[in-house]
Short mmCIF file of C-alpha atoms in Angstrom, two decimals:
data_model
loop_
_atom_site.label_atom_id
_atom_site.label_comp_id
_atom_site.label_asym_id
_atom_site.label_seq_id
_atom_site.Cartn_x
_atom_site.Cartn_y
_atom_site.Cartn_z
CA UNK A 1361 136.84 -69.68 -43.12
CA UNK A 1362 133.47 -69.47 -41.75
CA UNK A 1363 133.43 -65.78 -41.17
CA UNK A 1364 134.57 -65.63 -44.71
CA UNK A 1365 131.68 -67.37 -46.10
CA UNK A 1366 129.26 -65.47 -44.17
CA UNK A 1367 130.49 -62.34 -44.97
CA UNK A 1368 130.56 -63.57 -48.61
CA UNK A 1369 126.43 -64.37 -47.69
CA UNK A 1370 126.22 -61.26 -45.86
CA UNK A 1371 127.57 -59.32 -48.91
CA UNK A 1372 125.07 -60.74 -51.88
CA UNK A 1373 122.20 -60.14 -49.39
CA UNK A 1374 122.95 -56.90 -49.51
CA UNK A 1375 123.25 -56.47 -53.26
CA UNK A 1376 120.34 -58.59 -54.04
CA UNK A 1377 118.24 -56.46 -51.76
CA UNK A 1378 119.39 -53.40 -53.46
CA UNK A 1379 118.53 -54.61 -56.30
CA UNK A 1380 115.56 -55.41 -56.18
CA UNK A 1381 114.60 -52.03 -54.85
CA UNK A 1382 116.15 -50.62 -57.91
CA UNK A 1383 113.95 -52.14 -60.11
CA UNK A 1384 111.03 -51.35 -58.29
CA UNK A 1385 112.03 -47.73 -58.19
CA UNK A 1386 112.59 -47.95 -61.69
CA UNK A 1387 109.12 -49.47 -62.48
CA UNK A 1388 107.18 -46.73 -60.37
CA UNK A 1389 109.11 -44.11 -62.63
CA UNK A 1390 108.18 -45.58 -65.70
CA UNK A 1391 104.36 -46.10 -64.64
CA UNK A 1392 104.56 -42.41 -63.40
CA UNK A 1393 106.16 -40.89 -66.84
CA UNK A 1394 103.36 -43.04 -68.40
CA UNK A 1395 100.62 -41.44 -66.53
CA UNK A 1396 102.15 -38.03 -67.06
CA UNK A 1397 102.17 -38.69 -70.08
CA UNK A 1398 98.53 -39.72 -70.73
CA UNK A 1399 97.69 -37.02 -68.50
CA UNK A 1400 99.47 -34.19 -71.18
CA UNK A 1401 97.86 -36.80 -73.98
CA UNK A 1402 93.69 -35.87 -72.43
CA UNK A 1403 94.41 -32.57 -72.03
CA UNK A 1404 95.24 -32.08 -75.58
CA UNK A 1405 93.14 -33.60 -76.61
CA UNK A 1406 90.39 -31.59 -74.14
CA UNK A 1407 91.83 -28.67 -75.16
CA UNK A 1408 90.88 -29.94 -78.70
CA UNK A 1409 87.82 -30.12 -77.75
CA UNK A 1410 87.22 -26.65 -75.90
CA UNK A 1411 88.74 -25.12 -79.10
CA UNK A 1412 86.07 -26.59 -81.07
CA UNK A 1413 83.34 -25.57 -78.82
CA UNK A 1414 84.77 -21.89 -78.57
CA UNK A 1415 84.88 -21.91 -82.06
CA UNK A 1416 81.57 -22.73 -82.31
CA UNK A 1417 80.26 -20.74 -79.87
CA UNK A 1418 82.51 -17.65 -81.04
CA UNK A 1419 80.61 -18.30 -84.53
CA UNK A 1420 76.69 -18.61 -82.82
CA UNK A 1421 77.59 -15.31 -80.95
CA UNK A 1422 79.20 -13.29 -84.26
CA UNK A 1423 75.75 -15.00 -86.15
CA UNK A 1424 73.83 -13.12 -83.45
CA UNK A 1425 75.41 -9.89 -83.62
CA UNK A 1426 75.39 -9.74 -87.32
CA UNK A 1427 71.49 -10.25 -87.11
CA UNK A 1428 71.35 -7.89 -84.62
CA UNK A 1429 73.07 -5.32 -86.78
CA UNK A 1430 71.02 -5.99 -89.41
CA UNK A 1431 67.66 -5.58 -87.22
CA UNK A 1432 69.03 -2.20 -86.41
CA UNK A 1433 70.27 -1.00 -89.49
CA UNK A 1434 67.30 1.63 -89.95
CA UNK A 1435 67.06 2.88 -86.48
CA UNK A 1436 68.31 6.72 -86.41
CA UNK A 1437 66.40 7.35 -82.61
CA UNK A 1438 68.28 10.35 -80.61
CA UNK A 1439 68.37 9.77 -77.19
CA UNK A 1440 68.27 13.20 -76.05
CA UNK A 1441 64.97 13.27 -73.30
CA UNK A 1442 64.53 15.61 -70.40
CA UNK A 1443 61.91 15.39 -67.68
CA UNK A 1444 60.15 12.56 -66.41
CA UNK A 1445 59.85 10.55 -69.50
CA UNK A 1446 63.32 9.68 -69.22
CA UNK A 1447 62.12 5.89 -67.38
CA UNK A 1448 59.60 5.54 -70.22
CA UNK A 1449 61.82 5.98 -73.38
CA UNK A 1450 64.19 3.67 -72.22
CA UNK A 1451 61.89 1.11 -71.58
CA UNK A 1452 60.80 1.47 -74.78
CA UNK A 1453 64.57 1.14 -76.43
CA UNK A 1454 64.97 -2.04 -74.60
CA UNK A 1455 61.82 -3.69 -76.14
CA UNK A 1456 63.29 -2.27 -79.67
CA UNK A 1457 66.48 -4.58 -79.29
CA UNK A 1458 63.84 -7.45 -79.34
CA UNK A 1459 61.20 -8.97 -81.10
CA UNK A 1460 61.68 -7.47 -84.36
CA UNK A 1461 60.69 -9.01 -87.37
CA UNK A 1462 61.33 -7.12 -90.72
CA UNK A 1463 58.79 -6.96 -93.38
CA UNK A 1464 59.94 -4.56 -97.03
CA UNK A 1465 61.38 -1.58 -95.54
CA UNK A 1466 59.80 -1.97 -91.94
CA UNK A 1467 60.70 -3.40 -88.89
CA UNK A 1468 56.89 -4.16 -87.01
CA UNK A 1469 56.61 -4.81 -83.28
CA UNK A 1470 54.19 -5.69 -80.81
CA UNK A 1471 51.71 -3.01 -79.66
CA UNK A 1472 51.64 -0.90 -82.69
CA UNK A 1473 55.31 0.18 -82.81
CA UNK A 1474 56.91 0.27 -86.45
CA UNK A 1475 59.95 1.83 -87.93
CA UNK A 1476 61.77 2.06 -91.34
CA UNK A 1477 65.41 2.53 -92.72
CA UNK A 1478 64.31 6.06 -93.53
CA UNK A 1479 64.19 7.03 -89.90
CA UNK A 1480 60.28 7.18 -89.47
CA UNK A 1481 59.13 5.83 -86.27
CA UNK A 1482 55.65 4.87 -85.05
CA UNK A 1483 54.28 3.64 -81.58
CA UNK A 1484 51.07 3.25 -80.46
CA UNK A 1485 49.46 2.45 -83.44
CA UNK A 1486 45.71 1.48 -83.08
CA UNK A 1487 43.39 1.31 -85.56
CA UNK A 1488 40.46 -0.94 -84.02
CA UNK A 1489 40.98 -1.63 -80.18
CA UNK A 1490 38.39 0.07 -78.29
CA UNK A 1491 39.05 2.00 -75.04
CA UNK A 1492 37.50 0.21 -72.24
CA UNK A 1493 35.51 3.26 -71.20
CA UNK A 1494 34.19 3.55 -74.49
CA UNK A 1495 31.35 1.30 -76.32
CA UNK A 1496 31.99 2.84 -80.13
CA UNK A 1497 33.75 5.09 -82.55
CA UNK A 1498 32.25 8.09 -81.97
CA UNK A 1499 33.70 9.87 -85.03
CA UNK A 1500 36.47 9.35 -87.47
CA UNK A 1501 38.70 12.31 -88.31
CA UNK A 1502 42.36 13.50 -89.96
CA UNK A 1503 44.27 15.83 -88.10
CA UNK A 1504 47.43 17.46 -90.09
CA UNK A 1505 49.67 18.48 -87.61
CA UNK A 1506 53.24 20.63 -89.53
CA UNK A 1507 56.24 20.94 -87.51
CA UNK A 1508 58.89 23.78 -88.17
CA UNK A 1509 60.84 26.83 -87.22
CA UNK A 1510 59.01 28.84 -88.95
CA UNK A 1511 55.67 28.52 -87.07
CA UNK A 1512 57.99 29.70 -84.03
CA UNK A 1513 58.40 33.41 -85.38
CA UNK A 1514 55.10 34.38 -83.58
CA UNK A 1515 56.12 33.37 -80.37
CA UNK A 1516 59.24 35.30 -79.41
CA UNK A 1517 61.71 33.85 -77.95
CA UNK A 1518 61.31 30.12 -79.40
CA UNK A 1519 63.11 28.20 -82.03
CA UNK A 1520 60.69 25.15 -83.45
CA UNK A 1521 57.09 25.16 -82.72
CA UNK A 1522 53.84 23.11 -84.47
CA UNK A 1523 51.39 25.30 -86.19
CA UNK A 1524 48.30 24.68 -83.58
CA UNK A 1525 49.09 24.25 -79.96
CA UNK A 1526 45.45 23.33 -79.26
CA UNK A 1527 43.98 20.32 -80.83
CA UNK A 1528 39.88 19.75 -79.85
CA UNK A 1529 38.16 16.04 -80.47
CA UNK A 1530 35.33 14.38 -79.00
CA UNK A 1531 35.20 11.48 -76.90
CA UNK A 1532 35.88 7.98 -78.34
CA UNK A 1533 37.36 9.74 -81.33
CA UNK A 1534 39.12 7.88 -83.91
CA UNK A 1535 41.87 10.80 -85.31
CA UNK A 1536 44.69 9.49 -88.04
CA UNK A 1537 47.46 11.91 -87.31
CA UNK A 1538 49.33 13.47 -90.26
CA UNK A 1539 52.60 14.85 -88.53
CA UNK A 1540 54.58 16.66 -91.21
CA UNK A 1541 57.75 17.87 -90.46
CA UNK A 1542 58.92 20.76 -92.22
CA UNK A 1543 62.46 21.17 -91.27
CA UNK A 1544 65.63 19.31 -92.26
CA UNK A 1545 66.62 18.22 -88.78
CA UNK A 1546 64.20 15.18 -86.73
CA UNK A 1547 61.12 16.20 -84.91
CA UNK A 1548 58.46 14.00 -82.81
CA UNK A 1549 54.72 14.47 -81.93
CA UNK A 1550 54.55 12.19 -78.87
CA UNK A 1551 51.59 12.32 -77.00
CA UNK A 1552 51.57 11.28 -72.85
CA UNK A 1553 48.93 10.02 -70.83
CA UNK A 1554 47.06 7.21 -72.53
CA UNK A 1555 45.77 4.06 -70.95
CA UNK A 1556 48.90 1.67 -70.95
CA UNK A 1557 46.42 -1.02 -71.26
CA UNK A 1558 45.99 0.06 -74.43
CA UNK A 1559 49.20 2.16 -75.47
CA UNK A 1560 52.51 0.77 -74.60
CA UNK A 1561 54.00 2.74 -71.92
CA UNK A 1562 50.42 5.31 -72.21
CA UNK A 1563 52.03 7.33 -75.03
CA UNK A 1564 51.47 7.62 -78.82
CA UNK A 1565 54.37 8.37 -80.52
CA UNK A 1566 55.20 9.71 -84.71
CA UNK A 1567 58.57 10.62 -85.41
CA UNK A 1568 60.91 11.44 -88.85
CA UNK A 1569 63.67 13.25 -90.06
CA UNK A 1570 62.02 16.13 -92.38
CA UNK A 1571 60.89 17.17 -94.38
CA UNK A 1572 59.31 14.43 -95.15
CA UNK A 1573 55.30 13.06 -93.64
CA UNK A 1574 54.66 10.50 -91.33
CA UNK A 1575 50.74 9.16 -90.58
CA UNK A 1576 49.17 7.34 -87.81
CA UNK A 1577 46.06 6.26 -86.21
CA UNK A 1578 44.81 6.50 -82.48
CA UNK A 1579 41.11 5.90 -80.97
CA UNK A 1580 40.42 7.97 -77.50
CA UNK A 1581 39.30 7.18 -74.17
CA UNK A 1582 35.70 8.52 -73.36
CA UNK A 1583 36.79 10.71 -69.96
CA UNK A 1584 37.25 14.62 -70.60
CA UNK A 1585 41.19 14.68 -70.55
CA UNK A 1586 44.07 17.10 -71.90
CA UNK A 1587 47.02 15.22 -72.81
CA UNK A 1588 50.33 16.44 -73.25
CA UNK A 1589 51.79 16.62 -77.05
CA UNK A 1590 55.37 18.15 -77.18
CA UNK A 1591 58.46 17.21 -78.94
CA UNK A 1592 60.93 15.39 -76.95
CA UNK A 1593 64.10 15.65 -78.83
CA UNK A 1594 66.63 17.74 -76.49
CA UNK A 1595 65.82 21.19 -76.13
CA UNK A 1596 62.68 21.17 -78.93
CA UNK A 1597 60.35 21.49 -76.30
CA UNK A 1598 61.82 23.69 -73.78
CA UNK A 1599 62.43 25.76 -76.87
CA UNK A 1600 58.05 26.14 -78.33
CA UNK A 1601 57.50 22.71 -79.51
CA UNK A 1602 54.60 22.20 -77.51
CA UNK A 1603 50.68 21.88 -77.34
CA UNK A 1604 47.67 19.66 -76.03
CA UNK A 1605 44.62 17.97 -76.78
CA UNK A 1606 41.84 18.06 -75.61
CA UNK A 1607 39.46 15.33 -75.40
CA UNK A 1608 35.24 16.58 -74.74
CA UNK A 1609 35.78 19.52 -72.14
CA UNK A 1610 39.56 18.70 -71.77
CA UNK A 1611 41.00 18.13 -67.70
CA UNK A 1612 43.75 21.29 -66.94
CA UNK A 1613 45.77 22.64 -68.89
CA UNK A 1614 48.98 22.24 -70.10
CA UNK A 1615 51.68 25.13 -68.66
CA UNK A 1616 54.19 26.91 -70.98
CA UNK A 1617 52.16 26.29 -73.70
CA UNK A 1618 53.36 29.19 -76.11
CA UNK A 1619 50.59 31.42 -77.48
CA UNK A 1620 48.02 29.63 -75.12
CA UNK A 1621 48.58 28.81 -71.33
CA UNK A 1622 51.05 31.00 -68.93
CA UNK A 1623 54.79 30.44 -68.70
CA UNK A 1624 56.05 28.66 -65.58
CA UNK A 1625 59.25 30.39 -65.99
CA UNK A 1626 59.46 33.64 -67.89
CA UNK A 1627 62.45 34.47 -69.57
CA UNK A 1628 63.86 38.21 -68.65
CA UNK A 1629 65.64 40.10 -71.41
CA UNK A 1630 66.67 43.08 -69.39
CA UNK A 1631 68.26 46.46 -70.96
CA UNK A 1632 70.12 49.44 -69.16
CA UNK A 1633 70.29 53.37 -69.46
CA UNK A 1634 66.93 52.88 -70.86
CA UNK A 1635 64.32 55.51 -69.99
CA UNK A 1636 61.74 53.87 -67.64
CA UNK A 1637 57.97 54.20 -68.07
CA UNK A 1638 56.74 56.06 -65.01
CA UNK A 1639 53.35 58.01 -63.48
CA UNK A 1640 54.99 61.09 -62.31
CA UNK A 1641 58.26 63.11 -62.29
CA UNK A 1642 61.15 62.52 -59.94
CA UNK A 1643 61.11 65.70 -58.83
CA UNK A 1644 57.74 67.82 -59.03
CA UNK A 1645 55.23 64.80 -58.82
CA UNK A 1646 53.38 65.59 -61.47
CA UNK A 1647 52.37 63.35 -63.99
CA UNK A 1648 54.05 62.51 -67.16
CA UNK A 1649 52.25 63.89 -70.57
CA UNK A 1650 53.47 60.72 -72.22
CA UNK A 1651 56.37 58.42 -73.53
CA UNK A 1652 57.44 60.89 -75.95
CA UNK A 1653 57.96 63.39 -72.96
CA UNK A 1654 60.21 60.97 -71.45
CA UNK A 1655 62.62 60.19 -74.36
CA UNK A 1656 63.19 64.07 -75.08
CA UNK A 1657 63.87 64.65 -71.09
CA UNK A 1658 66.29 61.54 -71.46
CA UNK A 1659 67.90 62.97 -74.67
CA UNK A 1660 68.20 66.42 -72.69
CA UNK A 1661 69.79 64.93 -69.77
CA UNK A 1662 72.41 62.61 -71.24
CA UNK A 1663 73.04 63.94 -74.69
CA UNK A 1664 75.87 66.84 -74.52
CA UNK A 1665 74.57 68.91 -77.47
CA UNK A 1666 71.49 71.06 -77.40
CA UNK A 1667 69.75 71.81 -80.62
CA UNK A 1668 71.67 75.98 -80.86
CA UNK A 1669 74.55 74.00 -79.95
CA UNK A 1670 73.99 71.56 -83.22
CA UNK A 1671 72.77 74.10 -85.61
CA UNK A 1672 76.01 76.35 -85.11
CA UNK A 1673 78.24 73.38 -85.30
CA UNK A 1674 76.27 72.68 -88.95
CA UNK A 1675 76.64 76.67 -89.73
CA UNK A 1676 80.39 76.73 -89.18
CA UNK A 1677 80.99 73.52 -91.47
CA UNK A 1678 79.07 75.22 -94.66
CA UNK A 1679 80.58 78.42 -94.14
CA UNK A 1680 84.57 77.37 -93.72
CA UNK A 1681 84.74 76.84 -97.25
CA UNK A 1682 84.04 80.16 -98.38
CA UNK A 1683 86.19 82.32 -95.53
CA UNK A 1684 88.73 80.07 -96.70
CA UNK A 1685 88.01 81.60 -100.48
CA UNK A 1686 87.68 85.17 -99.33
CA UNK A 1687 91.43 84.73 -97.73
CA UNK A 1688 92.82 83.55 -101.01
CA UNK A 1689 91.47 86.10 -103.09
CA UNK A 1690 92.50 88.76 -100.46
CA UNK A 1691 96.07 87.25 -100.39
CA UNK A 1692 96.21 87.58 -104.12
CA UNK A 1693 94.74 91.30 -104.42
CA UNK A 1694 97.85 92.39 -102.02
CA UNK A 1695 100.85 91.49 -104.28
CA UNK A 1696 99.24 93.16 -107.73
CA UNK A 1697 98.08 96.75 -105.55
CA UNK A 1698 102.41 96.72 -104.00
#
């Protein structure tokens, strides 16, 4: 009976123990789904939030890019540059994506630099801002500078040219620039070599799309200087558009300047079986009467018909006609005499 009862004791103490563990078990499950639960709740509810500040951020960066757009509506700049200006022009692009503030049909920046939704471009404007090497105007002049392919006919071998190459000015000069560009495709008259103190990147810069004019305004430095005016749209330079000026009595020269300084590189056009000029004969050494001498002793050497030759060919093809006549007639006279 004894072992019964503790057995019996032995028995709940087991299942009250269990129990109890069950319901603990049970507990930490339900505070865990809980916390899960929460957990999924905040990070709804974050992702709420980051939605909201995408979509707000999504709209501020579209807002941006709109106005940029619009800053950039007019701009029509090729990017087409070839020798060391390369550095220079992009420099200058990356200051154009800033900055801007429009006014009518402009778009003005800082140091001078304006452009318009008709494709005219201006940099370096400077209408009062002394060079520090110089202590007053010296003289106020226009300059009308017209750009075209037509000014290249005179200069073989070239496709656009300017119609001076050689501008002269004196010191401390203040020169407004009328660039007028003739053609129906964009040309520049960019000038290198100017105080960057004073001229943003050292250059002076008018540009359109012709025909159509384009004016601006420029004051000197004092020192005797040639500066570099060309075209730098691909190709326009390489191919005449090119010239200098010269400030007082002018520095060196500008090379490949057509019509004025030597070619670096000349171009060849090179032609064969052509008679060459030459001082004396292959063959006797003695000297040539002229160039008229040595065509006729080219004709005579390569041409397969002398001039007998030629006028018998010319005899026989007026006089076939009529020994073809005299046969007829002959052929007719037979059958009548029979």
């Amino acid at each position: 009976m004894a072992k019964k009862s503790l057995f019996i004791a032995f028995l709940l103490g087991v299942i009250t123990l269990g129990a109890t563990a069950y319901a603990q078990q049970d507990t930490a499950d339900h505070s865990d789904h809980e916390m899960d639960h929460s957990e999924h709740s905040g990070h709804d509810h974050s992702e709420h939030d980051h939605s909201e500040h995408t979509m707000d951020h999504d709209e501020h960066d579209h807002s941006g890019h709109a106005h940029s757009s619009d800053d950039h509506k007019g701009m029509d700049h090729e990017h087409d540059h070839s020798m060391h200006m390369h550095g220079e022009h992009e420099m200058l692009h990356g200051d154009d994506h800033s900055d801007h503030a429009g006014h009518d049909d402009h778009h003005h920046h800082h140091d001078g630099h304006i452009m318009d939704h008709e494709g005219t471009h201006i940099m370096g404007q400077n209408f009062d801002k002394l060079p520090s090497s110089c202590s007053s105007i010296s003289e106020e002049i226009e300059i009308t500078v017209r750009a075209g392919a037509k000014y290249a006919k005179k200069f073989p071998g070239t496709t656009f040219a300017f119609d001076q190459q050689q501008w002269r000015v004196k010191p401390c000069s203040k020169i407004t620039w009328h660039f007028v560009n003739e053609d129906n495709v964009r040309h520049q008259f960019m000038m290198h070599g100017l105080p960057r103190y004073l001229y943003h990147l050292g250059m002076f810069h008018l540009e359109n799309t012709g025909p159509r004019t384009v004016t601006g305004t420029m004051i000197v430095p004092a020192a005797d200087e040639t500066y570099l005016v060309h075209c730098d749209i691909s190709q326009h330079m390489e191919k005449g558009m090119k010239a200098q000026l010269v400030v007082g009595n002018g520095g060196e020269d500008i090379p490949s300047i057509p019509g004025l300084t030597p070619y670096v590189i000349n171009d060849v056009y090179e032609a064969e079986d052509l008679p060459k000029v030459s001082d004396k004969d292959d063959a006797g050494g003695k000297k040539k009467d002229s160039f008229t001498k040595q065509i006729t002793d080219f004709f005579n050497d390569n041409v397969p018909f002398t001039g007998l030759a030629l006028i018998g060919l010319l005899f026989g093809l007026v006089c076939a006609p009529l020994f073809a006549k005299i046969i007829t007639f002959r052929k007719k006279d037979t059958p009548e005499t029979a």
